[in-house]
Tab-separated table of C-alpha atoms in Angstrom:
chain	number	residue	atom	x	y	z
A	956	MET	CA	78.261	-4.459	33.783
A	957	ARG	CA	79.978	-5.422	30.510
A	958	LEU	CA	78.447	-3.936	27.362
A	959	ALA	CA	78.199	-6.121	24.296
A	960	GLY	CA	77.312	-5.655	20.661
A	961	LEU	CA	74.182	-7.365	19.357
A	962	THR	CA	73.328	-8.646	15.901
A	963	ALA	CA	70.576	-6.925	13.972
A	964	ALA	CA	68.442	-10.045	14.180
A	965	ALA	CA	68.002	-9.942	17.938
A	966	LEU	CA	64.399	-10.009	19.119
A	967	LEU	CA	62.765	-7.591	16.662
A	968	LEU	CA	58.975	-7.593	17.110
A	969	PRO	CA	56.027	-5.850	15.445
A	970	ALA	CA	54.737	-2.758	17.210
A	971	ALA	CA	51.399	-4.277	18.223
A	972	LEU	CA	49.862	-7.243	19.965
A	973	ALA	CA	49.656	-10.073	17.405
A	974	ALA	CA	48.916	-13.751	17.188
A	975	GLY	CA	52.174	-14.203	15.310
A	976	ALA	CA	53.206	-16.646	12.640
A	977	PRO	CA	53.850	-20.252	13.686
A	978	PRO	CA	57.493	-21.265	14.180
A	979	PRO	CA	59.127	-22.599	10.995
A	980	ALA	CA	59.514	-26.335	10.420
A	981	GLY	CA	63.220	-26.130	11.288
A	982	ALA	CA	62.743	-24.299	14.592
A	983	VAL	CA	64.907	-25.422	17.507
A	984	THR	CA	64.375	-25.139	21.248
A	985	GLY	CA	65.957	-22.021	22.714
A	986	ALA	CA	65.430	-18.883	24.793
A	987	SER	CA	66.895	-15.364	24.859
A	988	ALA	CA	66.414	-12.126	26.778
A	989	VAL	CA	67.871	-8.649	27.159
A	990	LEU	CA	67.295	-5.955	29.790
A	991	LEU	CA	68.161	-2.901	27.682
A	992	ARG	CA	69.242	-2.416	24.079
A	993	VAL	CA	70.132	0.887	22.433
A	994	THR	CA	70.465	0.994	18.632
A	995	VAL	CA	71.964	4.061	16.949
A	996	PRO	CA	72.299	4.203	13.145
A	997	GLY	CA	75.877	3.661	12.040
A	998	GLN	CA	77.055	2.535	15.487
A	999	ALA	CA	77.391	-0.791	17.264
A	1000	GLU	CA	74.313	-1.731	19.295
A	1001	ILE	CA	74.635	-1.506	23.070
A	1002	SER	CA	73.070	-4.222	25.248
A	1003	LEU	CA	72.672	-4.825	28.977
A	1004	GLY	CA	71.903	-8.243	30.417
A	1005	GLU	CA	71.870	-10.060	27.098
A	1006	LEU	CA	71.199	-13.818	27.518
A	1007	SER	CA	70.989	-16.737	25.112
A	1008	TRP	CA	70.377	-20.326	26.248
A	1009	PRO	CA	72.501	-22.393	26.838
A	1010	ARG	CA	75.488	-20.030	26.594
A	1011	SER	CA	74.277	-17.692	29.359
A	1012	THR	CA	71.230	-18.219	31.556
A	1013	SER	CA	70.959	-15.405	34.125
A	1014	ALA	CA	71.977	-11.798	34.709
A	1015	GLU	CA	71.385	-9.256	37.467
A	1016	VAL	CA	72.415	-5.598	37.824
A	1017	GLN	CA	72.009	-3.257	40.790
A	1018	SER	CA	71.858	-0.079	38.690
A	1019	PHE	CA	72.866	1.149	35.240
A	1020	GLN	CA	72.897	4.346	33.221
A	1021	TYR	CA	73.682	5.196	29.603
A	1022	PRO	CA	75.707	7.117	28.662
A	1023	ASP	CA	77.826	7.936	31.694
A	1024	ASP	CA	75.657	10.946	32.581
A	1025	GLY	CA	72.409	8.935	32.316
A	1026	SER	CA	70.889	11.328	29.793
A	1027	VAL	CA	69.411	8.492	27.703
A	1028	ALA	CA	68.600	5.655	30.150
A	1029	VAL	CA	68.742	4.990	33.893
A	1030	LEU	CA	67.460	1.852	35.580
A	1031	GLY	CA	67.600	0.280	39.037
A	1032	ARG	CA	68.002	-3.303	40.138
A	1033	SER	CA	67.049	-5.535	37.227
A	1034	ARG	CA	67.367	-9.174	36.267
A	1035	ALA	CA	66.859	-11.630	33.427
A	1036	SER	CA	66.841	-15.407	33.100
A	1037	VAL	CA	66.395	-18.042	30.390
A	1038	SER	CA	66.047	-21.828	30.501
A	1039	ALA	CA	65.104	-24.630	28.135
A	1040	GLN	CA	64.689	-28.393	27.963
A	1041	ALA	CA	64.791	-30.115	24.567
A	1042	GLY	CA	63.363	-33.536	23.743
A	1043	HIS	CA	60.122	-35.282	22.792
A	1044	ALA	CA	58.458	-32.936	25.292
A	1045	SER	CA	60.327	-29.615	25.171
A	1046	VAL	CA	59.889	-26.361	27.044
A	1047	ALA	CA	61.593	-22.960	27.007
A	1048	ARG	CA	61.241	-19.964	29.325
A	1049	ALA	CA	62.559	-16.388	29.169
A	1050	ARG	CA	62.067	-13.479	31.551
A	1051	ALA	CA	63.421	-9.929	31.797
A	1052	GLU	CA	62.483	-7.474	34.566
A	1053	VAL	CA	63.597	-3.833	34.762
A	1054	ILE	CA	62.934	-1.763	37.909
A	1055	ALA	CA	62.798	2.055	38.248
A	1056	LEU	CA	63.292	2.975	34.602
A	1057	SER	CA	63.859	6.521	33.333
A	1058	LEU	CA	64.437	7.468	29.672
A	1059	PHE	CA	65.601	10.881	28.418
A	1060	GLY	CA	65.736	12.512	31.832
A	1061	GLY	CA	62.218	11.499	32.845
A	1062	ASP	CA	60.348	11.839	29.539
A	1063	VAL	CA	59.424	8.158	29.964
A	1064	VAL	CA	59.396	6.535	33.415
A	1065	ALA	CA	58.114	3.190	34.726
A	1066	GLY	CA	58.220	1.552	38.125
A	1067	ARG	CA	58.483	-1.966	36.693
A	1068	VAL	CA	58.733	-3.468	33.212
A	1069	ALA	CA	58.475	-7.268	33.120
A	1070	SER	CA	58.448	-9.475	30.032
A	1071	SER	CA	57.837	-13.180	30.503
A	1072	THR	CA	57.119	-15.977	28.042
A	1073	THR	CA	56.944	-19.763	28.202
A	1074	ALA	CA	56.641	-22.144	25.246
A	1075	GLY	CA	56.009	-25.889	25.311
A	1076	ALA	CA	55.690	-28.566	22.630
A	1077	SER	CA	55.026	-32.312	22.683
A	1078	ALA	CA	53.132	-34.988	20.784
A	1079	ARG	CA	49.994	-33.981	22.697
A	1080	SER	CA	50.036	-30.197	22.396
A	1081	ALA	CA	51.999	-27.073	21.561
A	1082	GLY	CA	51.515	-23.532	22.799
A	1083	ALA	CA	53.056	-20.409	24.289
A	1084	THR	CA	51.977	-17.825	26.829
A	1085	VAL	CA	53.055	-14.275	27.688
A	1086	SER	CA	50.654	-13.922	30.626
A	1087	GLY	CA	53.348	-12.950	33.131
A	1088	SER	CA	54.222	-9.726	31.292
A	1089	ALA	CA	53.280	-6.291	32.705
A	1090	VAL	CA	54.289	-2.624	32.791
A	1091	GLN	CA	53.522	-0.767	36.020
A	1092	GLY	CA	53.681	2.922	36.900
A	1093	LEU	CA	54.120	4.153	33.333
A	1094	ARG	CA	54.303	7.948	32.825
A	1095	VAL	CA	55.010	9.627	29.502
A	1096	LEU	CA	55.843	13.344	29.294
A	1097	GLY	CA	54.439	13.843	32.794
A	1098	ALA	CA	51.120	12.023	32.250
A	1099	ASP	CA	50.027	8.564	33.413
A	1100	VAL	CA	49.556	6.150	30.525
A	1101	PRO	CA	47.551	2.884	30.481
A	1102	ALA	CA	49.941	-0.007	29.886
A	1103	GLY	CA	47.788	-2.369	27.833
A	1104	PRO	CA	49.489	-4.742	25.357
A	1105	GLY	CA	50.111	-3.145	21.984
A	1106	THR	CA	49.516	0.436	23.182
A	1107	THR	CA	51.335	3.053	21.075
A	1108	VAL	CA	51.963	6.504	22.573
A	1109	PRO	CA	53.243	9.560	20.607
A	1110	LEU	CA	56.314	11.222	22.094
A	1111	GLY	CA	55.787	14.828	21.069
A	1112	ASP	CA	57.137	15.398	17.587
A	1113	TRP	CA	60.255	13.272	18.113
A	1114	GLY	CA	59.140	9.631	18.397
A	1115	THR	CA	56.735	6.896	19.513
A	1116	LEU	CA	56.532	4.470	22.431
A	1117	THR	CA	55.100	0.956	22.105
A	1118	VAL	CA	54.012	-0.991	25.213
A	1119	LEU	CA	54.133	-4.805	25.491
A	1120	ALA	CA	54.562	-5.816	21.859
A	1121	GLN	CA	53.709	-9.521	22.103
A	1122	GLU	CA	53.573	-12.497	19.761
A	1123	THR	CA	52.645	-16.151	20.223
A	1124	GLY	CA	52.413	-18.888	17.627
A	1125	ASP	CA	52.448	-22.670	17.428
A	1126	ARG	CA	52.586	-25.430	14.862
A	1127	GLN	CA	51.508	-29.076	15.283
A	1128	ALA	CA	52.442	-31.613	12.597
A	1129	ARG	CA	52.441	-35.391	12.387
A	1130	ARG	CA	56.033	-35.854	13.508
A	1131	SER	CA	56.902	-32.505	15.049
A	1132	ALA	CA	55.498	-29.627	17.045
A	1133	ALA	CA	56.762	-26.171	17.913
A	1134	ALA	CA	55.644	-23.050	19.771
A	1135	ARG	CA	57.090	-19.578	20.158
A	1136	GLY	CA	56.386	-16.615	22.418
A	1137	SER	CA	58.044	-13.205	22.476
A	1138	VAL	CA	57.551	-9.928	24.354
A	1139	VAL	CA	59.145	-6.481	24.258
A	1140	GLY	CA	58.152	-4.532	27.370
A	1141	LEU	CA	58.830	-1.032	25.981
A	1142	ARG	CA	60.183	0.161	22.650
A	1143	VAL	CA	61.040	3.780	21.794
A	1144	ARG	CA	61.656	4.791	18.157
A	1145	LEU	CA	62.972	8.269	17.342
A	1146	SER	CA	61.668	10.068	14.270
A	1147	ALA	CA	63.765	13.145	15.076
A	1148	GLU	CA	66.891	13.919	17.114
A	1149	HIS	CA	66.266	13.825	20.860
A	1150	GLY	CA	68.376	13.559	23.990
A	1151	GLY	CA	71.612	13.315	22.023
A	1152	LEU	CA	70.396	10.414	19.825
A	1153	PRO	CA	69.754	10.931	16.092
A	1154	ALA	CA	66.564	10.094	14.200
A	1155	GLY	CA	66.214	6.376	13.522
A	1156	SER	CA	67.548	5.376	16.948
A	1157	GLU	CA	65.696	2.729	18.963
A	1158	ILE	CA	65.586	1.749	22.648
A	1159	VAL	CA	64.240	-1.633	23.730
A	1160	VAL	CA	63.501	-2.357	27.411
A	1161	ALA	CA	62.898	-5.880	28.810
A	1162	SER	CA	62.753	-8.229	25.833
A	1163	ALA	CA	62.165	-12.001	26.079
A	1164	GLU	CA	61.736	-14.796	23.548
A	1165	ALA	CA	61.233	-18.567	23.953
A	1166	THR	CA	60.899	-21.324	21.346
A	1167	ALA	CA	60.073	-24.978	22.076
A	1168	ALA	CA	60.434	-27.546	19.302
A	1169	ALA	CA	59.799	-31.288	19.591
A	1170	ARG	CA	60.186	-34.126	17.126
A	1171	PHE	CA	58.831	-37.596	17.796
A	1172	PRO	CA	58.677	-41.043	16.175
A	1173	ALA	CA	56.387	-41.852	13.277
A	1174	SER	CA	53.868	-43.467	15.652
A	1175	PRO	CA	53.547	-41.190	18.681
A	1176	PRO	CA	51.866	-42.554	21.798
A	1177	PRO	CA	48.111	-41.902	22.054
A	1178	PRO	CA	47.273	-38.558	23.664
A	1179	VAL	CA	46.803	-38.545	27.437
A	1180	GLN	CA	44.118	-36.299	28.882
A	1181	GLU	CA	45.371	-33.350	30.902
A	1182	PRO	CA	44.106	-32.038	34.267
A	1183	LEU	CA	41.397	-29.354	34.234
A	1184	GLU	CA	43.886	-26.768	35.384
A	1185	ASP	CA	45.459	-28.083	32.147
A	1186	ASN	CA	42.078	-29.091	30.519
A	1187	PHE	CA	42.043	-32.634	31.974
A	1188	ARG	CA	39.431	-35.008	33.364
A	1189	PRO	CA	40.858	-37.863	35.461
A	1190	THR	CA	40.171	-41.367	34.226
A	1191	PRO	CA	39.425	-44.557	36.194
A	1192	PRO	CA	42.329	-46.885	37.050
A	1193	ARG	CA	43.954	-48.366	33.972
A	1194	PRO	CA	46.392	-51.216	33.328
A	1195	ALA	CA	50.018	-50.679	34.240
A	1196	LEU	CA	51.831	-48.374	31.829
A	1197	PRO	CA	54.968	-49.530	29.983
A	1198	ARG	CA	58.057	-48.885	32.030
A	1199	ALA	CA	60.154	-46.071	30.597
A	1200	PRO	CA	63.972	-46.047	30.787
A	1201	GLU	CA	65.113	-44.445	34.016
A	1202	PRO	CA	67.838	-41.798	34.224
A	1203	GLU	CA	70.981	-43.069	35.900
A	1204	THR	CA	72.313	-39.694	36.968
A	1205	ALA	CA	70.912	-36.353	38.067
A	1206	GLY	CA	72.209	-34.780	34.868
A	1207	GLU	CA	69.766	-36.767	32.740
A	1208	SER	CA	66.108	-35.833	32.380
A	1209	VAL	CA	62.629	-37.273	32.159
A	1210	PRO	CA	60.308	-36.119	29.370
A	1211	GLY	CA	59.289	-32.543	30.040
A	1212	GLY	CA	61.502	-31.411	32.896
A	1213	PRO	CA	64.798	-31.278	34.794
A	1214	VAL	CA	65.913	-33.884	37.339
A	1215	ARG	CA	67.493	-33.331	40.751
A	1216	VAL	CA	68.946	-35.794	43.228
A	1217	PRO	CA	66.490	-36.202	46.131
A	1218	PRO	CA	67.729	-35.711	49.705
A	1219	GLU	CA	67.240	-38.340	52.379
A	1220	VAL	CA	63.922	-37.575	54.081
A	1221	THR	CA	61.773	-39.290	56.674
A	1222	ALA	CA	57.995	-38.865	56.429
A	1223	ARG	CA	55.425	-39.733	59.093
A	1224	LEU	CA	53.175	-42.436	57.685
A	1225	SER	CA	49.599	-42.686	58.968
A	1226	ALA	CA	48.067	-46.051	59.757
A	1227	GLY	CA	46.142	-45.715	56.509
A	1228	GLY	CA	49.354	-45.401	54.517
A	1229	TYR	CA	49.342	-41.672	53.630
A	1230	VAL	CA	51.859	-38.866	54.193
A	1231	PHE	CA	51.776	-35.079	53.834
A	1232	PRO	CA	52.916	-34.133	50.285
A	1233	VAL	CA	55.627	-31.575	51.216
A	1234	HIS	CA	58.633	-32.286	53.442
A	1235	GLY	CA	59.727	-29.600	55.869
A	1236	PRO	CA	58.180	-26.203	56.717
A	1237	ALA	CA	54.957	-25.542	54.780
A	1238	SER	CA	51.716	-23.603	55.144
A	1239	PHE	CA	48.298	-23.778	53.501
A	1240	GLY	CA	44.760	-22.516	53.919
A	1241	ASP	CA	41.344	-23.585	52.644
A	1242	SER	CA	41.119	-22.028	49.173
A	1243	PHE	CA	39.201	-24.854	47.485
A	1244	GLY	CA	36.448	-23.381	45.306
A	1245	ALA	CA	37.919	-19.848	45.375
A	1246	PRO	CA	37.665	-17.853	42.107
A	1247	ARG	CA	40.402	-18.612	39.567
A	1248	PRO	CA	39.621	-16.774	36.302
A	1249	ASN	CA	42.570	-18.260	34.412
A	1250	VAL	CA	41.409	-21.915	34.594
A	1251	PRO	CA	38.396	-23.645	33.018
A	1252	GLY	CA	35.405	-23.497	35.337
A	1253	GLY	CA	36.792	-20.392	37.039
A	1254	TRP	CA	37.369	-21.924	40.494
A	1255	HIS	CA	40.245	-23.443	42.462
A	1256	HIS	CA	40.205	-27.237	42.256
A	1257	GLY	CA	42.796	-27.977	44.934
A	1258	GLU	CA	44.989	-26.487	47.636
A	1259	ASP	CA	48.159	-24.396	47.408
A	1260	ILE	CA	50.838	-25.567	49.855
A	1261	PHE	CA	53.447	-22.836	50.283
A	1262	ALA	CA	57.015	-23.909	51.026
A	1263	PRO	CA	60.596	-22.811	50.241
A	1264	MET	CA	61.717	-23.109	46.636
A	1265	GLY	CA	63.107	-26.614	46.087
A	1266	ALA	CA	61.445	-28.208	49.128
A	1267	PRO	CA	61.015	-31.976	48.543
A	1268	VAL	CA	57.609	-33.095	47.266
A	1269	LEU	CA	56.559	-36.572	48.417
A	1270	ALA	CA	54.370	-39.352	47.078
A	1271	VAL	CA	51.387	-39.294	49.431
A	1272	ALA	CA	50.739	-43.022	49.001
A	1273	ASP	CA	52.036	-46.200	47.410
A	1274	GLY	CA	51.113	-46.040	43.741
A	1275	THR	CA	52.067	-45.297	40.138
A	1276	LEU	CA	53.232	-42.036	38.556
A	1277	HIS	CA	51.816	-40.943	35.200
A	1278	THR	CA	51.245	-37.927	32.910
A	1279	ILE	CA	54.609	-36.355	33.701
A	1280	GLY	CA	55.706	-33.199	31.881
A	1281	PHE	CA	55.103	-29.499	31.298
A	1282	THR	CA	51.919	-27.540	30.557
A	1283	PRO	CA	51.551	-23.738	30.340
A	1284	ILE	CA	49.236	-23.570	33.383
A	1285	GLY	CA	50.447	-26.409	35.612
A	1286	GLY	CA	54.127	-25.995	34.706
A	1287	TYR	CA	56.125	-29.113	35.575
A	1288	ARG	CA	53.447	-31.462	36.883
A	1289	LEU	CA	52.626	-35.136	37.439
A	1290	TRP	CA	49.857	-37.463	38.619
A	1291	LEU	CA	49.975	-40.252	41.208
A	1292	ARG	CA	47.417	-43.082	41.209
A	1293	ASP	CA	47.378	-45.068	44.461
A	1294	ARG	CA	46.563	-48.766	44.802
A	1295	GLN	CA	42.890	-48.012	45.497
A	1296	GLY	CA	42.548	-46.011	42.266
A	1297	ASN	CA	42.524	-42.553	43.893
A	1298	GLN	CA	44.266	-39.854	41.841
A	1299	PHE	CA	46.512	-37.049	43.147
A	1300	TYR	CA	47.642	-34.085	41.035
A	1301	TYR	CA	50.896	-32.148	41.726
A	1302	ALA	CA	51.652	-28.880	39.846
A	1303	HIS	CA	54.142	-25.957	39.622
A	1304	LEU	CA	57.177	-28.152	40.418
A	1305	SER	CA	60.657	-26.700	39.925
A	1306	ALA	CA	62.160	-30.118	39.063
A	1307	TYR	CA	61.565	-33.860	39.241
A	1308	SER	CA	63.489	-36.551	41.100
A	1309	PRO	CA	64.880	-39.587	39.211
A	1310	LEU	CA	61.754	-41.502	40.345
A	1311	ALA	CA	59.519	-39.302	38.151
A	1312	VAL	CA	59.282	-41.663	35.190
A	1313	GLU	CA	56.052	-42.583	33.402
A	1314	GLY	CA	54.598	-45.764	34.899
A	1315	ARG	CA	57.059	-45.863	37.810
A	1316	SER	CA	55.855	-47.450	41.065
A	1317	VAL	CA	56.658	-45.398	44.182
A	1318	ARG	CA	56.186	-45.794	47.923
A	1319	ALA	CA	54.553	-43.310	50.273
A	1320	GLY	CA	57.184	-40.772	51.350
A	1321	ASP	CA	59.371	-41.121	48.241
A	1322	VAL	CA	60.695	-37.799	46.913
A	1323	ILE	CA	59.164	-37.372	43.435
A	1324	GLY	CA	59.771	-33.662	42.813
A	1325	PHE	CA	60.510	-30.240	44.281
A	1326	VAL	CA	58.399	-27.167	45.088
A	1327	GLY	CA	58.585	-24.405	42.471
A	1328	ASP	CA	56.739	-21.652	40.596
A	1329	THR	CA	56.474	-22.989	37.045
A	1330	GLY	CA	53.482	-22.556	34.742
A	1331	ASP	CA	51.060	-19.762	35.582
A	1332	ALA	CA	52.681	-19.497	39.042
A	1333	GLU	CA	55.869	-18.050	37.508
A	1334	GLY	CA	57.182	-15.080	39.468
A	1335	GLY	CA	54.894	-15.777	42.441
A	1336	THR	CA	55.504	-17.381	45.817
A	1337	PRO	CA	56.774	-20.966	45.387
A	1338	HIS	CA	54.084	-23.511	46.183
A	1339	LEU	CA	52.686	-26.938	45.344
A	1340	HIS	CA	49.208	-27.035	43.808
A	1341	PHE	CA	47.720	-30.302	45.093
A	1342	GLU	CA	44.434	-32.015	44.208
A	1343	ILE	CA	42.623	-35.170	45.407
A	1344	HIS	CA	40.336	-37.171	43.100
A	1345	PRO	CA	38.815	-40.123	45.039
A	1346	ALA	CA	38.185	-43.261	42.987
A	1347	PRO	CA	34.393	-43.290	43.661
A	1348	MET	CA	34.174	-39.742	42.238
A	1349	LEU	CA	36.008	-40.310	38.957
A	1350	GLY	CA	32.730	-40.890	37.116
A	1351	LEU	CA	31.819	-37.280	37.891
A	1352	GLY	CA	34.829	-36.045	35.937
A	1353	TYR	CA	36.538	-33.012	37.366
A	1354	ASP	CA	33.475	-32.006	39.397
A	1355	GLY	CA	34.217	-34.981	41.675
A	1356	VAL	CA	37.354	-33.390	43.099
A	1357	VAL	CA	37.298	-32.930	46.899
A	1358	ALA	CA	38.618	-30.175	49.139
A	1359	PRO	CA	42.050	-31.280	50.373
A	1360	TYR	CA	42.172	-29.004	53.454
A	1361	PRO	CA	40.813	-31.357	56.174
A	1362	ILE	CA	42.643	-34.288	54.613
A	1363	LEU	CA	45.959	-32.418	54.562
A	1364	LEU	CA	45.482	-31.450	58.215
A	1365	ALA	CA	45.036	-35.100	59.140
A	1366	TRP	CA	48.020	-36.259	57.087
A	1367	ARG	CA	50.196	-33.629	58.711
A	1368	ARG	CA	49.242	-35.061	62.100
A	1369	ALA	CA	49.752	-38.587	60.651
A	1370	GLU	CA	46.130	-39.443	61.376
A	1371	ASP	CA	43.755	-41.513	59.264
A	1372	VAL	CA	40.905	-39.707	57.523
A	1373	SER	CA	38.340	-40.616	54.885
A	1374	PHE	CA	38.293	-38.772	51.587
A	1375	ALA	CA	34.657	-38.026	52.427
A	1376	ALA	CA	36.104	-35.450	54.868
A	1377	GLY	CA	36.760	-33.203	51.868
A	1378	ARG	CA	33.922	-31.177	50.387
A	1379	VAL	CA	32.835	-32.482	46.986
A	1380	TYR	CA	32.150	-29.952	44.257
A	1381	VAL	CA	29.126	-31.022	42.171
A	1382	PRO	CA	27.533	-27.996	40.420
A	1383	ALA	CA	24.478	-29.859	39.085
A	1384	PRO	CA	23.264	-33.452	38.627
A	1385	ARG	CA	24.253	-34.955	35.308
A	1386	PRO	CA	22.692	-37.921	33.520
A	1387	GLY	CA	24.772	-41.041	34.015
A	1388	ALA	CA	26.933	-39.486	36.743
A	1389	ALA	CA	28.266	-41.858	39.380
A	1390	ALA	CA	26.517	-41.813	42.742
A	1391	LEU	CA	28.300	-40.075	45.599
A	1392	PRO	CA	29.266	-42.117	48.653
A	1393	PRO	CA	26.783	-41.866	51.539
A	1394	PRO	CA	27.430	-39.051	54.011
A	1395	GLY	CA	28.749	-39.899	57.429
A	1396	ALA	CA	26.180	-37.593	59.065
A	1397	VAL	CA	23.370	-35.203	58.147
A	1398	LEU	CA	23.257	-31.718	59.677
A	1399	LEU	CA	19.732	-30.951	60.891
A	1400	ARG	CA	20.362	-27.719	62.789
A	1401	ALA	CA	23.247	-25.425	63.667
A	1402	ASP	CA	23.534	-22.826	66.417
A	1403	ASP	CA	26.144	-20.089	66.676
A	1404	ILE	CA	27.843	-20.365	70.069
A	1405	ALA	CA	30.724	-18.013	69.188
A	1406	ALA	CA	29.455	-15.390	71.611
A	1407	ALA	CA	29.696	-17.740	74.607
A	1408	SER	CA	32.608	-16.922	76.890
A	1409	GLY	CA	34.887	-19.773	77.867
A	1410	LEU	CA	35.770	-17.886	81.039
A	1411	GLU	CA	32.177	-17.570	82.316
A	1412	PRO	CA	30.949	-20.635	84.259
A	1413	GLY	CA	27.991	-22.299	82.546
A	1414	ALA	CA	28.090	-20.046	79.433
A	1415	LEU	CA	28.649	-22.909	76.988
A	1416	GLU	CA	25.919	-25.076	78.565
A	1417	ARG	CA	23.394	-22.213	78.356
A	1418	ALA	CA	24.272	-21.587	74.695
A	1419	LEU	CA	23.730	-25.275	73.821
A	1420	ARG	CA	20.313	-25.329	75.581
A	1421	ARG	CA	18.924	-22.499	73.376
């Protein structure tokens, strides 16, 4: 791996967890990362896996040691990546991950050091997150050490170690917005000579920084509510939105995300006009209502459909796309409103298709995006977070969402199914809330017949007569 000198301004952070100052008025969208940096007074800085968007965007090493005998630093397979999208809705991401780290012959070891930050800015909001950052398996001078953000550990009489020094800050003004996030996984500062390095030397492991800056016209469009997994409550059907200019090539972008050329796909359309939202191999369970501590309400409002990274995401019905862009939790996301007023939410996309333009009319089966892991899904298994908000439930706000599982099963078989097939989550009656549609049936009694053997003649009949 080529070694490169770094400037003294590269990614210096305070030695504690901090809210951080907001980005300056002249901030620009960008991202940078480095796997390992060694600074020795009076010598050129040494860096491994240094990235700066857009000049370099990814780096991966199988193993590395410094110096040649590994007396200062040894690390295993490690990688870093940066990306950014500038515009009226801008986003930047940076990530650095170091595996099997050893400093000074084992004085400091860690199984994994990961720094991750995402920043986003638009006329509606600005913010940054460092939630994907973690240090695992940390041992210092032979003892296990908790790896909480901002932890400072003395290194004998020769230095200090700081864990997960993090900063986030944002600024929202009338005609501009900006957000910044930065993380240093581990930082060692020497107060005395140690391991062949003089006092004043510094070692930085897994550093990432992302800045998103957006500037918009004097009269920005009115704010659009965001989904609950992005603090949103769906609204009833509204008049057609103004048609935005469409990109003519895959190299252009829609507000808030990248664009990819969609492949030719054929989707099975049910008689009711719906299709399954992911093309190709996919799997999903019934996780609706499961605990989700990182979203308002604390429960899962949809279904996660797992599929290969980049798998085509389809419009489930004829309708109109809206609220397209990036949020820290949903990542690249969009909404589809069908011709009956039902709303469908798609999140964690890796990219959009050229059809993903605000107010664009689409047909069932059109490719509108691609499966990914953006937002709070970063670093996890690629999947589509999918929600269904039936029109009759919109008066209930986000509590009117229904469980997609039985509906998705029917769409996959290209069968018709009512949205009433999904369980409705209504925690408590609220004054003025819209009435729920009447149930198709009322359960009066249930008997467990699981113990009946299908191989024993008459077993099922006897169980039903109990």
